[in-house]
Short mmCIF file of C-alpha atoms and ligand atoms in Angstrom, two decimals:
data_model
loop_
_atom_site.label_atom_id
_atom_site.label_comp_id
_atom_site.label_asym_id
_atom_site.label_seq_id
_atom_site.Cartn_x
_atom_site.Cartn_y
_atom_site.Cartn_z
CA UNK A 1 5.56 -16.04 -29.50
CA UNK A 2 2.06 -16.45 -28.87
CA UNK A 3 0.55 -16.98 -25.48
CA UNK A 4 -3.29 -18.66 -25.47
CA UNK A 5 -3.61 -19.92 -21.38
CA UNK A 6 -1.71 -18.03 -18.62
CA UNK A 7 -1.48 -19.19 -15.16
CA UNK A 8 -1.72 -16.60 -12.60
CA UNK A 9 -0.94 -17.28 -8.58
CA UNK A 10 -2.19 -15.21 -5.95
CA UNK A 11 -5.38 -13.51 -6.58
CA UNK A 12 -5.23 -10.24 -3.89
CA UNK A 13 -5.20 -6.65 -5.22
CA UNK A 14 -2.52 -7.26 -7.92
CA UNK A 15 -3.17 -10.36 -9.20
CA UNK A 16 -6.88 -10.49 -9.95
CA UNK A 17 -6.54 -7.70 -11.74
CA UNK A 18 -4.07 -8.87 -13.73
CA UNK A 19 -5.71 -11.90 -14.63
CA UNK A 20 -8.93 -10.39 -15.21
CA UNK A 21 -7.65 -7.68 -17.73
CA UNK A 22 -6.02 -10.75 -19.63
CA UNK A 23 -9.19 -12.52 -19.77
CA UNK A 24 -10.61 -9.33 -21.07
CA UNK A 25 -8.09 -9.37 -23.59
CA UNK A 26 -9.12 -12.94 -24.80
CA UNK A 27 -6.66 -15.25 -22.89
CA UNK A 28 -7.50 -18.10 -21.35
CA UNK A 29 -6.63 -17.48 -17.73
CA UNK A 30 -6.67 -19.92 -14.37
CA UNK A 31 -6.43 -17.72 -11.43
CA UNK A 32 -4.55 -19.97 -8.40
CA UNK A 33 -5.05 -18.88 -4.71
CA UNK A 34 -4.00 -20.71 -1.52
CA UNK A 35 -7.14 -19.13 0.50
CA UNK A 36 -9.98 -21.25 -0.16
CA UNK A 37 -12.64 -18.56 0.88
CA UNK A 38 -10.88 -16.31 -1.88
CA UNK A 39 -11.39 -19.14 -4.27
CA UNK A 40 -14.94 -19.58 -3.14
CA UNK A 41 -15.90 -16.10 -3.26
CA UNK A 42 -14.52 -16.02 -6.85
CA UNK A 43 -15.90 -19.18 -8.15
CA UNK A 44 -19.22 -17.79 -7.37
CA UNK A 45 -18.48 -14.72 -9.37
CA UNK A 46 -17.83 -12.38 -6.05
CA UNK A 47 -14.79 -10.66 -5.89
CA UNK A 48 -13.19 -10.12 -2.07
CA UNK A 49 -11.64 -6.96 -2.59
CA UNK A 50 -12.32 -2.97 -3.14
CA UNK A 51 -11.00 -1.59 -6.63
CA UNK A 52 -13.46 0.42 -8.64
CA UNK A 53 -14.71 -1.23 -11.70
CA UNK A 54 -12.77 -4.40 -10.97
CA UNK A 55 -16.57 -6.38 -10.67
CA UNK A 56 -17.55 -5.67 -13.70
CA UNK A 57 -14.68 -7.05 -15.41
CA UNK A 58 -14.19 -9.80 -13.47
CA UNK A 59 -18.04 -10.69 -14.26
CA UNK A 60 -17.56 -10.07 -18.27
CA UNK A 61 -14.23 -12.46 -18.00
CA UNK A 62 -15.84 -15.09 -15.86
CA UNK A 63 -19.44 -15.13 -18.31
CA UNK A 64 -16.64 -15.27 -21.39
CA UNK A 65 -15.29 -18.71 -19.90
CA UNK A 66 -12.20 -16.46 -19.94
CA UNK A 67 -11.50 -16.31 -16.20
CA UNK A 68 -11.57 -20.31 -14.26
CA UNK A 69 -10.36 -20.11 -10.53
CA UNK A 70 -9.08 -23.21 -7.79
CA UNK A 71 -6.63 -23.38 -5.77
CA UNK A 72 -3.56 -25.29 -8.23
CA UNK A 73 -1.81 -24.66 -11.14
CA UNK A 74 -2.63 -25.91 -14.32
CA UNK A 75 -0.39 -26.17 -17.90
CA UNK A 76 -0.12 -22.94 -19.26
CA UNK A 77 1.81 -21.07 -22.13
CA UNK A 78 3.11 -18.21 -19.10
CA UNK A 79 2.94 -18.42 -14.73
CA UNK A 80 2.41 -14.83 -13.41
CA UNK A 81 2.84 -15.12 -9.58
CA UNK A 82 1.72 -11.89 -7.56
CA UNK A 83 1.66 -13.41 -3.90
CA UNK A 84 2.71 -11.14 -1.02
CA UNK A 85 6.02 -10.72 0.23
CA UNK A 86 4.81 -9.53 4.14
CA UNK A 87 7.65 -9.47 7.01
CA UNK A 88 8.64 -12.44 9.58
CA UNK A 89 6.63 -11.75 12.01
CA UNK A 90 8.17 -12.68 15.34
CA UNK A 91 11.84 -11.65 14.04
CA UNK A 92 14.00 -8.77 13.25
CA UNK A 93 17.47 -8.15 11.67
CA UNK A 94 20.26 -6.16 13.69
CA UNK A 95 23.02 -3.96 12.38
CA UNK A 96 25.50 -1.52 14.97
CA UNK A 97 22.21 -1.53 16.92
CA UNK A 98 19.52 -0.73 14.25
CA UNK A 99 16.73 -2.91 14.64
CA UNK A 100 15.34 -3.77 10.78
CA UNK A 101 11.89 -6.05 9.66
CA UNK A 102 13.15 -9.25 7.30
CA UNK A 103 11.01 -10.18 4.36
CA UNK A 104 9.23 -13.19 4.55
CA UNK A 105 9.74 -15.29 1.09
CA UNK A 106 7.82 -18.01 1.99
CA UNK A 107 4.98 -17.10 -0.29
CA UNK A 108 7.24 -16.91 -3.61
CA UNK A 109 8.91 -19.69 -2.77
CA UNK A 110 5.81 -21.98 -2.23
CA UNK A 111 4.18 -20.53 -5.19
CA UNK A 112 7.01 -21.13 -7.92
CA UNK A 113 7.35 -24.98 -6.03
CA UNK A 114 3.82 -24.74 -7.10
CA UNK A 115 4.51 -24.55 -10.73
CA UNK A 116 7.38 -27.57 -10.92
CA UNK A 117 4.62 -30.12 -11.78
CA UNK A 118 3.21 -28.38 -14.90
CA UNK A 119 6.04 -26.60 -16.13
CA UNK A 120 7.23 -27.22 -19.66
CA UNK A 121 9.38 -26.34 -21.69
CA UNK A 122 8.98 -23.14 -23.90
CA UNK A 123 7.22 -21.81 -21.19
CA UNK A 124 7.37 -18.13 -19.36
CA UNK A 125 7.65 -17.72 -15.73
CA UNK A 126 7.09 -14.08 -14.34
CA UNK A 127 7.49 -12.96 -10.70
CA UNK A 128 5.58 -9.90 -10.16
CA UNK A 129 5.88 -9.99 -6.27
CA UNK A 130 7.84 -6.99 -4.90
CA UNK A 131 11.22 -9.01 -3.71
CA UNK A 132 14.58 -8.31 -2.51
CA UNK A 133 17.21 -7.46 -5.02
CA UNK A 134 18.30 -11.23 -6.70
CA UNK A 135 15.33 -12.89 -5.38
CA UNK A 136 14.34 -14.27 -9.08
CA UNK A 137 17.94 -14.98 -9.77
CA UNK A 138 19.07 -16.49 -6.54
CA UNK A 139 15.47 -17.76 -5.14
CA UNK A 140 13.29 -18.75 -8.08
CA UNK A 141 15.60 -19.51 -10.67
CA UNK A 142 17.34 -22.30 -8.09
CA UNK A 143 13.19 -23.66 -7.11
CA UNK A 144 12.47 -24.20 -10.96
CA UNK A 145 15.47 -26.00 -11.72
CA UNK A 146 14.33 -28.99 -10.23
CA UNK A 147 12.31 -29.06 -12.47
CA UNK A 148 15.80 -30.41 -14.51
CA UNK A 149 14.64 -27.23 -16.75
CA UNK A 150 16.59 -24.77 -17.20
CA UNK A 151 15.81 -21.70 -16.75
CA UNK A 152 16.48 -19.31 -19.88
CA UNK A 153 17.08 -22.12 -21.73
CA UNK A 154 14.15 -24.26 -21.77
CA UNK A 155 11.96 -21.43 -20.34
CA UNK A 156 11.65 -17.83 -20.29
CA UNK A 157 12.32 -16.07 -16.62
CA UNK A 158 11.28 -12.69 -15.83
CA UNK A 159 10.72 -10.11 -12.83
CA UNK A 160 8.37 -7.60 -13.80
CA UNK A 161 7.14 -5.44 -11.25
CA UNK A 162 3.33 -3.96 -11.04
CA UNK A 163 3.20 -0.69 -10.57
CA UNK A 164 -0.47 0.31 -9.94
CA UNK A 165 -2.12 2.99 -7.58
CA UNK A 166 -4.65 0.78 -5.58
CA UNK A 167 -8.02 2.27 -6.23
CA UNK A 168 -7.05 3.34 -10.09
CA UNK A 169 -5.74 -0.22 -10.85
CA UNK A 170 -7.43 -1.32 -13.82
CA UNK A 171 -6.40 1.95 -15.64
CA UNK A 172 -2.92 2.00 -14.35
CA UNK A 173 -2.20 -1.72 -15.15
CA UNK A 174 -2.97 -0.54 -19.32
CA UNK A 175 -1.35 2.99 -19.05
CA UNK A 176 1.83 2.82 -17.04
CA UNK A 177 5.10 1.96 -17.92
CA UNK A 178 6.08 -1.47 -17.97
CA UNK A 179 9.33 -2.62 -16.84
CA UNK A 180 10.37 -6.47 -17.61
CA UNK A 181 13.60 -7.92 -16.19
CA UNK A 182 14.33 -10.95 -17.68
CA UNK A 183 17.25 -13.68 -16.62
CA UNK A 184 18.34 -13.32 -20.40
CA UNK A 185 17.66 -10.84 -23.21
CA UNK A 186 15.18 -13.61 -24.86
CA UNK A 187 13.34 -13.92 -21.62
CA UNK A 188 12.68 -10.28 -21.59
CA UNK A 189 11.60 -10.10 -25.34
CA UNK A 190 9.03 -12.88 -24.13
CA UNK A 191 8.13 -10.95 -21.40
CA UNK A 192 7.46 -7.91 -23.56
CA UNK A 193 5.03 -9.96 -25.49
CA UNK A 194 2.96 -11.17 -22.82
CA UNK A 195 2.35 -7.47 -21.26
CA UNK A 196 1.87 -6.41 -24.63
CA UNK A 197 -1.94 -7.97 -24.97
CA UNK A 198 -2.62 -4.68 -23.06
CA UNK A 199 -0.08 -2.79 -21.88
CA UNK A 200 -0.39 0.92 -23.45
CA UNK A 201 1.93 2.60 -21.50
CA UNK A 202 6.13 2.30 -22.74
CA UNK A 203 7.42 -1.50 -22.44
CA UNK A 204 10.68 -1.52 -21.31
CA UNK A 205 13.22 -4.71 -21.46
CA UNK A 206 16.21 -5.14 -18.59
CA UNK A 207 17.65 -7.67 -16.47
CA UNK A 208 15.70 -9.05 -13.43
CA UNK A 209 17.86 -7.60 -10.76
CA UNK A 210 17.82 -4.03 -12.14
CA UNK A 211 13.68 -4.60 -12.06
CA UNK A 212 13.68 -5.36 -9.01
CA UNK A 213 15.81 -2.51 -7.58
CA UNK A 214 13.84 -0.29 -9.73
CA UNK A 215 10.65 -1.65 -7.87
CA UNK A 216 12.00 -0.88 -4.45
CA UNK A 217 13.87 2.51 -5.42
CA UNK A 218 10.65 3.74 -6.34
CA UNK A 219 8.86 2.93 -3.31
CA UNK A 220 11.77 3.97 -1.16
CA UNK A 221 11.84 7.22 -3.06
CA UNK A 222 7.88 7.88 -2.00
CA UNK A 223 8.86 6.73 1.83
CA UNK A 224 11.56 8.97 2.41
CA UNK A 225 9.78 12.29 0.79
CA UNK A 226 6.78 11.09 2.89
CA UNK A 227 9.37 11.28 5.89
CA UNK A 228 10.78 14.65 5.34
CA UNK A 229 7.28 15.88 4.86
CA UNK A 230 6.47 14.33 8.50
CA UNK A 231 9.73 16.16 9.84
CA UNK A 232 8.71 19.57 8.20
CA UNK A 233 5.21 19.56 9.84
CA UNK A 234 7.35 18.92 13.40
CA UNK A 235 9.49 21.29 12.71
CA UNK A 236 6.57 23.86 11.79
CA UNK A 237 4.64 23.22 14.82
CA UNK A 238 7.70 24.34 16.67
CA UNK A 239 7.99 27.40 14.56
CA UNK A 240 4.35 28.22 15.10
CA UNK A 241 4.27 27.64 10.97
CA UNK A 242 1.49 26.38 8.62
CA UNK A 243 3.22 23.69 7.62
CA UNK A 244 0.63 22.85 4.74
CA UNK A 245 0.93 26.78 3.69
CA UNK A 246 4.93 26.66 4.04
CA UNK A 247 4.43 23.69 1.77
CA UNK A 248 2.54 25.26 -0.88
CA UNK A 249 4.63 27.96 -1.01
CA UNK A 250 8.06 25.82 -1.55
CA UNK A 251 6.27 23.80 -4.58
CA UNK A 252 5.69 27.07 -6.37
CA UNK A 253 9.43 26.34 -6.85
CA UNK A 254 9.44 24.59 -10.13
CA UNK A 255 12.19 22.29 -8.75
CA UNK A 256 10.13 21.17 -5.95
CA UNK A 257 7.45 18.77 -5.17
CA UNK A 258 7.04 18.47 -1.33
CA UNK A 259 4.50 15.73 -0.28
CA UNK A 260 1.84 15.85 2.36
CA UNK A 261 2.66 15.13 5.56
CA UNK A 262 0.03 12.61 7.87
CA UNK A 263 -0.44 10.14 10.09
CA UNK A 264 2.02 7.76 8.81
CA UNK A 265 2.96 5.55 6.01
CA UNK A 266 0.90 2.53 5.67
CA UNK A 267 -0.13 0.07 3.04
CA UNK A 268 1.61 -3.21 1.66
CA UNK A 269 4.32 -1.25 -0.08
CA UNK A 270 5.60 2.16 0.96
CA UNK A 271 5.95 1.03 4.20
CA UNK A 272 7.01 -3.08 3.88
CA UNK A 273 10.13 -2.20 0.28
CA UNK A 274 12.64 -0.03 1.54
CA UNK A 275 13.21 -2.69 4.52
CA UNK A 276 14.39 -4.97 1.37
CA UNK A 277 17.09 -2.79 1.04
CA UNK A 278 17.74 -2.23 4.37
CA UNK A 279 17.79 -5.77 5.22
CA UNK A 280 19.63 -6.94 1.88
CA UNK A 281 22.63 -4.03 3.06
CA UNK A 282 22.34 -2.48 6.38
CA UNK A 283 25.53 -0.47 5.83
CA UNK A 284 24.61 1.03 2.90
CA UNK A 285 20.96 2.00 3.88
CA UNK A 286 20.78 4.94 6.84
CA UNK A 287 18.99 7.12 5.50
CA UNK A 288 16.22 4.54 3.64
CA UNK A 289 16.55 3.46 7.71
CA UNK A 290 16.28 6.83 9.39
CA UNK A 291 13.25 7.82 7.02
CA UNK A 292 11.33 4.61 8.08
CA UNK A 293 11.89 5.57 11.75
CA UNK A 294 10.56 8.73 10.90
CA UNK A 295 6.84 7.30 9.46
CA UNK A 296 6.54 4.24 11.85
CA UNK A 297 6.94 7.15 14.40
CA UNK A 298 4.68 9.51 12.91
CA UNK A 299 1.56 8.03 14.73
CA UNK A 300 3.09 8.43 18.57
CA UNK A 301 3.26 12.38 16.74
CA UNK A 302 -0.42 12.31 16.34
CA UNK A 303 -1.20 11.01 19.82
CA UNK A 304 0.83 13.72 21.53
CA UNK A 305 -1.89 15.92 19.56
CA UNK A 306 -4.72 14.39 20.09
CA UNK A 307 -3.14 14.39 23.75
CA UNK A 308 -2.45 18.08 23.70
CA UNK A 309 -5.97 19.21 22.79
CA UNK A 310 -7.41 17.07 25.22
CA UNK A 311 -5.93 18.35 28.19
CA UNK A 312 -2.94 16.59 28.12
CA UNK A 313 -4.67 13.23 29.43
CA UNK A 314 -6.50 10.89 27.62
CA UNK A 315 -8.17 9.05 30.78
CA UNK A 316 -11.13 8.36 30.72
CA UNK A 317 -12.08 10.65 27.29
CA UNK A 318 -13.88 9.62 24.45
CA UNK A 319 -12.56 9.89 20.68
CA UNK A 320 -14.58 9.18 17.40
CA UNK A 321 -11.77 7.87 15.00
CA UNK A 322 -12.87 8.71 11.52
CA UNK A 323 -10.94 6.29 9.10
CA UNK A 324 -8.96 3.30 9.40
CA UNK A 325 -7.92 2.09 6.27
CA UNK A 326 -4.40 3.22 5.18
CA UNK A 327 -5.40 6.19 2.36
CA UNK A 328 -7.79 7.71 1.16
CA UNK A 329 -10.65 6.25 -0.63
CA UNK A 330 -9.76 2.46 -0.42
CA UNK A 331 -10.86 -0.13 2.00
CA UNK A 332 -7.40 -1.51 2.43
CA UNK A 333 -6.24 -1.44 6.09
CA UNK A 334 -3.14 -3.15 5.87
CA UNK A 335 0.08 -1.62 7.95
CA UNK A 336 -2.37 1.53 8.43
CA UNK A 337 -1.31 4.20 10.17
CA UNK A 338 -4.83 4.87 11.58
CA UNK A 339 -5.06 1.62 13.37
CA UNK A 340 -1.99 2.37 15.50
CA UNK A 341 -2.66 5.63 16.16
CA UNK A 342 -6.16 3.95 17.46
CA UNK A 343 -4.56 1.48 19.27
CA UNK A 344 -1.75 4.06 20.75
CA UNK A 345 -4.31 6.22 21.99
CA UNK A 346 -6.39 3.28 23.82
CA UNK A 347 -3.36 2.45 25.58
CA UNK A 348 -3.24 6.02 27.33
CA UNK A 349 -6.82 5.38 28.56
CA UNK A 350 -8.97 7.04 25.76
CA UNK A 351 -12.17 5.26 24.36
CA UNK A 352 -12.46 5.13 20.42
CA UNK A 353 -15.31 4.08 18.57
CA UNK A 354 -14.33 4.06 15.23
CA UNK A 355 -15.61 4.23 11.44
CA UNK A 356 -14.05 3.65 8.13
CA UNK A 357 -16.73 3.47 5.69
CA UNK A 358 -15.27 1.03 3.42
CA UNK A 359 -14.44 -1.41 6.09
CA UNK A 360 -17.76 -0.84 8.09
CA UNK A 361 -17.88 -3.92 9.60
CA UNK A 362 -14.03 -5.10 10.29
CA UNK A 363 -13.11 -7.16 13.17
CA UNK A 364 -10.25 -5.26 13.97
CA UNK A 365 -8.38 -6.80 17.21
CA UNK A 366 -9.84 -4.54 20.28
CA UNK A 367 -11.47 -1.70 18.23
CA UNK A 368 -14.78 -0.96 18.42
CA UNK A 369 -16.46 -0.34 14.40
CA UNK A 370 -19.89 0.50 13.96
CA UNK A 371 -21.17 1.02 10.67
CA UNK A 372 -23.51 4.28 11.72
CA UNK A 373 -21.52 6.93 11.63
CA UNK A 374 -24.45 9.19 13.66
CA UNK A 375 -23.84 6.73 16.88
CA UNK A 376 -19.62 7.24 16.52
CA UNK A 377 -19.95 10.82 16.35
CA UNK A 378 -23.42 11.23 18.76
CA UNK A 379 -21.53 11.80 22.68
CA UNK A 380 -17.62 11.80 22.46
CA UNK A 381 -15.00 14.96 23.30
CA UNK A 382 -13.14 14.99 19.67
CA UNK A 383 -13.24 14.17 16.26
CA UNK A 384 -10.70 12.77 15.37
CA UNK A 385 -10.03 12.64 11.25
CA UNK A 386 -7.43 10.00 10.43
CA UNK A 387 -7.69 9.34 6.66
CA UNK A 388 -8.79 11.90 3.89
CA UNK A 389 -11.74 9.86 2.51
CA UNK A 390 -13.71 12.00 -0.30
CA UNK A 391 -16.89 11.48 2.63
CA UNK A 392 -14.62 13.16 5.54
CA UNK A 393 -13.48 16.05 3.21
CA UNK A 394 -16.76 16.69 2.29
CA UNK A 395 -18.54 17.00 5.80
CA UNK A 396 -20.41 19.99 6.38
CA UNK A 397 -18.92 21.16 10.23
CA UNK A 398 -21.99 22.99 10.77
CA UNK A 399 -24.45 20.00 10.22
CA UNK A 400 -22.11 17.57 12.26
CA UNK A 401 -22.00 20.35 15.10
CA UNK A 402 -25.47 19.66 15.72
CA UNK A 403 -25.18 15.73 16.05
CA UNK A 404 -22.40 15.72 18.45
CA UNK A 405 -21.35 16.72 21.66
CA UNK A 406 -17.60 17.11 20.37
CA UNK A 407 -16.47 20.80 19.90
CA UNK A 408 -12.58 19.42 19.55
CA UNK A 409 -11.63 18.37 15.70
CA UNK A 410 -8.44 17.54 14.94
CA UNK A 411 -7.39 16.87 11.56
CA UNK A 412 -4.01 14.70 10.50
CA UNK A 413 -4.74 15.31 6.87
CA UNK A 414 -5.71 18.81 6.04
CA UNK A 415 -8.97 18.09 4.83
CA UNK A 416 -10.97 20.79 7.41
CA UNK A 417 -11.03 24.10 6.55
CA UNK A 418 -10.18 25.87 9.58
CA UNK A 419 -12.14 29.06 9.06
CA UNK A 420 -15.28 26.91 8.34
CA UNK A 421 -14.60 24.18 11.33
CA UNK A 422 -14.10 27.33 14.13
CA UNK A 423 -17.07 28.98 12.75
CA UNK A 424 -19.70 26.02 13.65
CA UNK A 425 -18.40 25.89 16.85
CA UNK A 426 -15.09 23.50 16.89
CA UNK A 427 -11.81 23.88 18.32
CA UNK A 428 -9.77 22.10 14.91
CA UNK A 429 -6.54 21.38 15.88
CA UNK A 430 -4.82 20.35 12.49
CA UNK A 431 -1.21 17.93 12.06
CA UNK A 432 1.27 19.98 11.35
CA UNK A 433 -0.09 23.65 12.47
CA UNK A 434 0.53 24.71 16.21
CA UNK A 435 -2.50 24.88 18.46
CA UNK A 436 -0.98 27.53 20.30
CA UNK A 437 -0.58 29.96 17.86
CA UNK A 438 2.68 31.43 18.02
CA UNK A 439 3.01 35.34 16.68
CA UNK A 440 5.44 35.65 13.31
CA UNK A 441 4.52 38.72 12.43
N1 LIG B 501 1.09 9.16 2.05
C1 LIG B 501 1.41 10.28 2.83
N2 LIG B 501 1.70 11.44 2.17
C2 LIG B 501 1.68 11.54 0.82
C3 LIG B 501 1.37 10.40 0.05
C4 LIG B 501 1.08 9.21 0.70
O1 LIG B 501 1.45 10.23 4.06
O2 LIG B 501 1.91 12.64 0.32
C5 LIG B 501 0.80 7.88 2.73
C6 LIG B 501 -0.58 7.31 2.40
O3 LIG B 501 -1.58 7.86 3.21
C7 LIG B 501 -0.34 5.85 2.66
C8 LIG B 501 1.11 5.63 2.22
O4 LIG B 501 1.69 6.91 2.24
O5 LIG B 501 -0.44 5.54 4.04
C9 LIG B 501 1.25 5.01 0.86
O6 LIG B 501 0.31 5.54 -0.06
P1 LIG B 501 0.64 5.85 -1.59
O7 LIG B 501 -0.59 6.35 -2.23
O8 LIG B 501 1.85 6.71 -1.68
O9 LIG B 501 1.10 4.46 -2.18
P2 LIG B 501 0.50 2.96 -2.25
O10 LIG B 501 1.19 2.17 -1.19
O11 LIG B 501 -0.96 2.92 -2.29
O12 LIG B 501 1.06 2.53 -3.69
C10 LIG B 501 2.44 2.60 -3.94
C11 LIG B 501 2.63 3.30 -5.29
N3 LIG B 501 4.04 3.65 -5.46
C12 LIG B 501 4.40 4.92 -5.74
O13 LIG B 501 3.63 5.82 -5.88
C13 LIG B 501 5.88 5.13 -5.90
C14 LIG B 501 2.18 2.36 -6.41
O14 LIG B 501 2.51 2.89 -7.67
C15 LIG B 501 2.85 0.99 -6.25
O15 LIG B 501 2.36 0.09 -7.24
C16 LIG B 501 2.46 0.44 -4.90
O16 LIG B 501 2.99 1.31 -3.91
C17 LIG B 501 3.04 -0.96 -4.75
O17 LIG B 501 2.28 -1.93 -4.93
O18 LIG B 501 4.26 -1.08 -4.56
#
């Protein structure tokens, strides 16, 4: 099968990628987005997101004539949509008294109605979208058949899920392994093809519904070893542990990869799948449930520290917040972590002035960003380090010491080295390690 034009809908951090590394490749590819600033931005060559290198290939496939945006779908050989699939906002699912989020579809579905007037036959529809188990069987499949197509028959219908580390997309999206779902064998094998323009990593053929579990297990898997990492660094506090030391001295066991504990579990994935699951079967799902509970709570865990080495009251006191976006390195501040914690601590009475350096001039709803770090840091009582950007790891303590009136760190993500910190001068209180050292020897 050969595949000249593709179609691709939604152009955020998944899709432009995609659709720029095709163009790359020499297809001819229409990017679709419902946001007509996106479209803008892109139509004049600028792209709206943070991903390293992604400019520079967006320019070369845009120059080629490889790359056309607007804002509806045109004929194609294969559809690609990569929308988001956020939650409802202003409802939640119940089950014995668990309170779960409920994806909202509403995206997918308006994007594959999207496709009914140029679909034809021969053609190969791929959701990449993370989705509840069935979606593309039960959702899509059902939206493209009024078409009077049918799908697997006249056309090819896959899930295929991305799989890409933002900030290391554009390598990721060639390298990793490549899992296609299709609603029939021959939908697969057409799947397989398309990927194939680039794809160096292993291309592997299913059905669609074992994709899309595989999707969410994954992400699942990453929430709920983020959890028990969160629960160890509890637990050590109480035992007057290192927990950061305790846990590189349990992953010298070669069975054993412990993950960092922080300030939560942000981001458009880790913290939206596993509620697919929970939501799709509440009775089968208490742990994916308890370990969510675990990282939405994680930030009320930070404020009782920030709390703690501030006297145990935040009236009135002053905090520099350094970070916002949801991990390290990225400008992303979706679901983050950081922004509650900001917005938790506010609520007890501190004042924040924040930075994140690759957001410097958000309009984040009553938060205060400046984008000179000197005036966040200049008179406040703590530091406060919220996300391990490669800037934050790298400050020197004894520099900073003399540009603020601060002499109370506290770190959520181990980037401070204590020794270092308490030798210019600060009290570093650090997630995870008890301020009031307890004796264990
Ligand atoms: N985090 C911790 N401790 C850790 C690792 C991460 O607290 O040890 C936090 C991060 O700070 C962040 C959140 O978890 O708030 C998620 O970050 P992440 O780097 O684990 O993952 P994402 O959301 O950026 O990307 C994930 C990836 N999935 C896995 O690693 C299993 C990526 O491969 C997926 O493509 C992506 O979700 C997605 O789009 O689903």
């Amino acid at each position: 099968m050969k595949f000249e034009k593709l179609c691709v809908l939604g152009l955020g951090y998944i899709g432009l990628p995609t659709a720029a590394t095709f163009a790359a490749h020499g297809l001819k590819v229409h990017g679709v987005d419902v946001n007509p600033s996106v479209v803008e931005s892109l139509q004049a060559g600028k792209i709206h997101i943070h991903e390293p290198g992604l400019q520079g290939v967006v320019d070369e496939a845009v120059r080629s004539g490889n790359l056309t945006v607007s804002n509806q779908p045109v004929e194609a050989d294969a559809f690609i949509i990569a929308v988001p699939t956020p939650f409802r906002p202003d409802e939640l699912g119940e089950y014995h008294g668990r309170k779960f989020k409920l994806a909202d579809l509403s995206a997918v579905t308006s994007a594959t109605e999207a496709i009914l007037p140029v679909l034809r036959k021969g053609n190969l529809v791929i959701l990449e979208s993370t989705s509840p188990p069935r979606t593309t069987i039960e959702r899509v499949a059902p939206i493209l058949a009024r078409s009077h197509l049918q799908a697997g028959i006249d056309f090819y219908l896959c899930y295929s899920p991305e799989r890409v580390l933002p900030g290391q997309i554009l390598r990721e999206l060639v390298d990793n392994a490549r899992v296609i779902g299709g609603i029939t064998p021959e939908s697969a094998r057409a799947g397989r093809e398309l990927y194939a323009t680039f794809v160096k990593g292993e291309i592997v053929e299913t059905d669609a519904t074992t994709a899309e579990m595989v999707k969410i297990m994954e992400n699942t898997t990453r929430d709920v070893n983020i959890a028990i990492a969160n629960e160890f660094a509890r637990l050590a506090e109480k035992f007057g542990v290192d927990v950061w030391e305790a846990i590189r001295l349990a992953n010298l066991h070669p069975r054993i990869n412990i993950l960092n504990p922080g300030p939560g579990v942000g981001g458009h994935c880790i913290s939206v799948d596993p509620w697919f699951f929970v939501e799709a079967a509440p009775e089968l799902s208490s742990l994916i449930y308890q370990a969510r509970k675990v990282n939405d709570q994680q930030p009320n865990f930070v404020v009782r520290k920030v709390k703690a080495a501030l006297g145990n009251s935040l009236k009135g006191k002053s905090v520099a917040a350094l970070g916002l976006a949801y991990k390290p390195d990225v400008d992303d501040l979706r679901e983050s972590p950081a922004i509650e914690v900001v917005h938790l601590l506010q609520k007890e009475g501190a004042q924040i002035k924040a930075w994140e350096p690759f957001a410097p001039s958000a309009h984040l709803e009553g938060i205060t960003t400046t984008s000179d770090f000197d005036s966040v840091i200049k008179d406040t009582d703590a530091i406060l380090l919220l996300v391990n950007h490669s800037q934050f790891r790298n400050l020197n303590p004894v520099s900073l010491a003399s540009k603020t009136t601060a002499r109370i760190a506290i770190d959520t993500v181990n980037a401070w080295d204590p020794t270092d910190w308490e030798s210019a001068g600060f009290a570093l209180h650090r997630l995870g390690v008890n301020s009031s050292p307890i004796s264990n020897f």
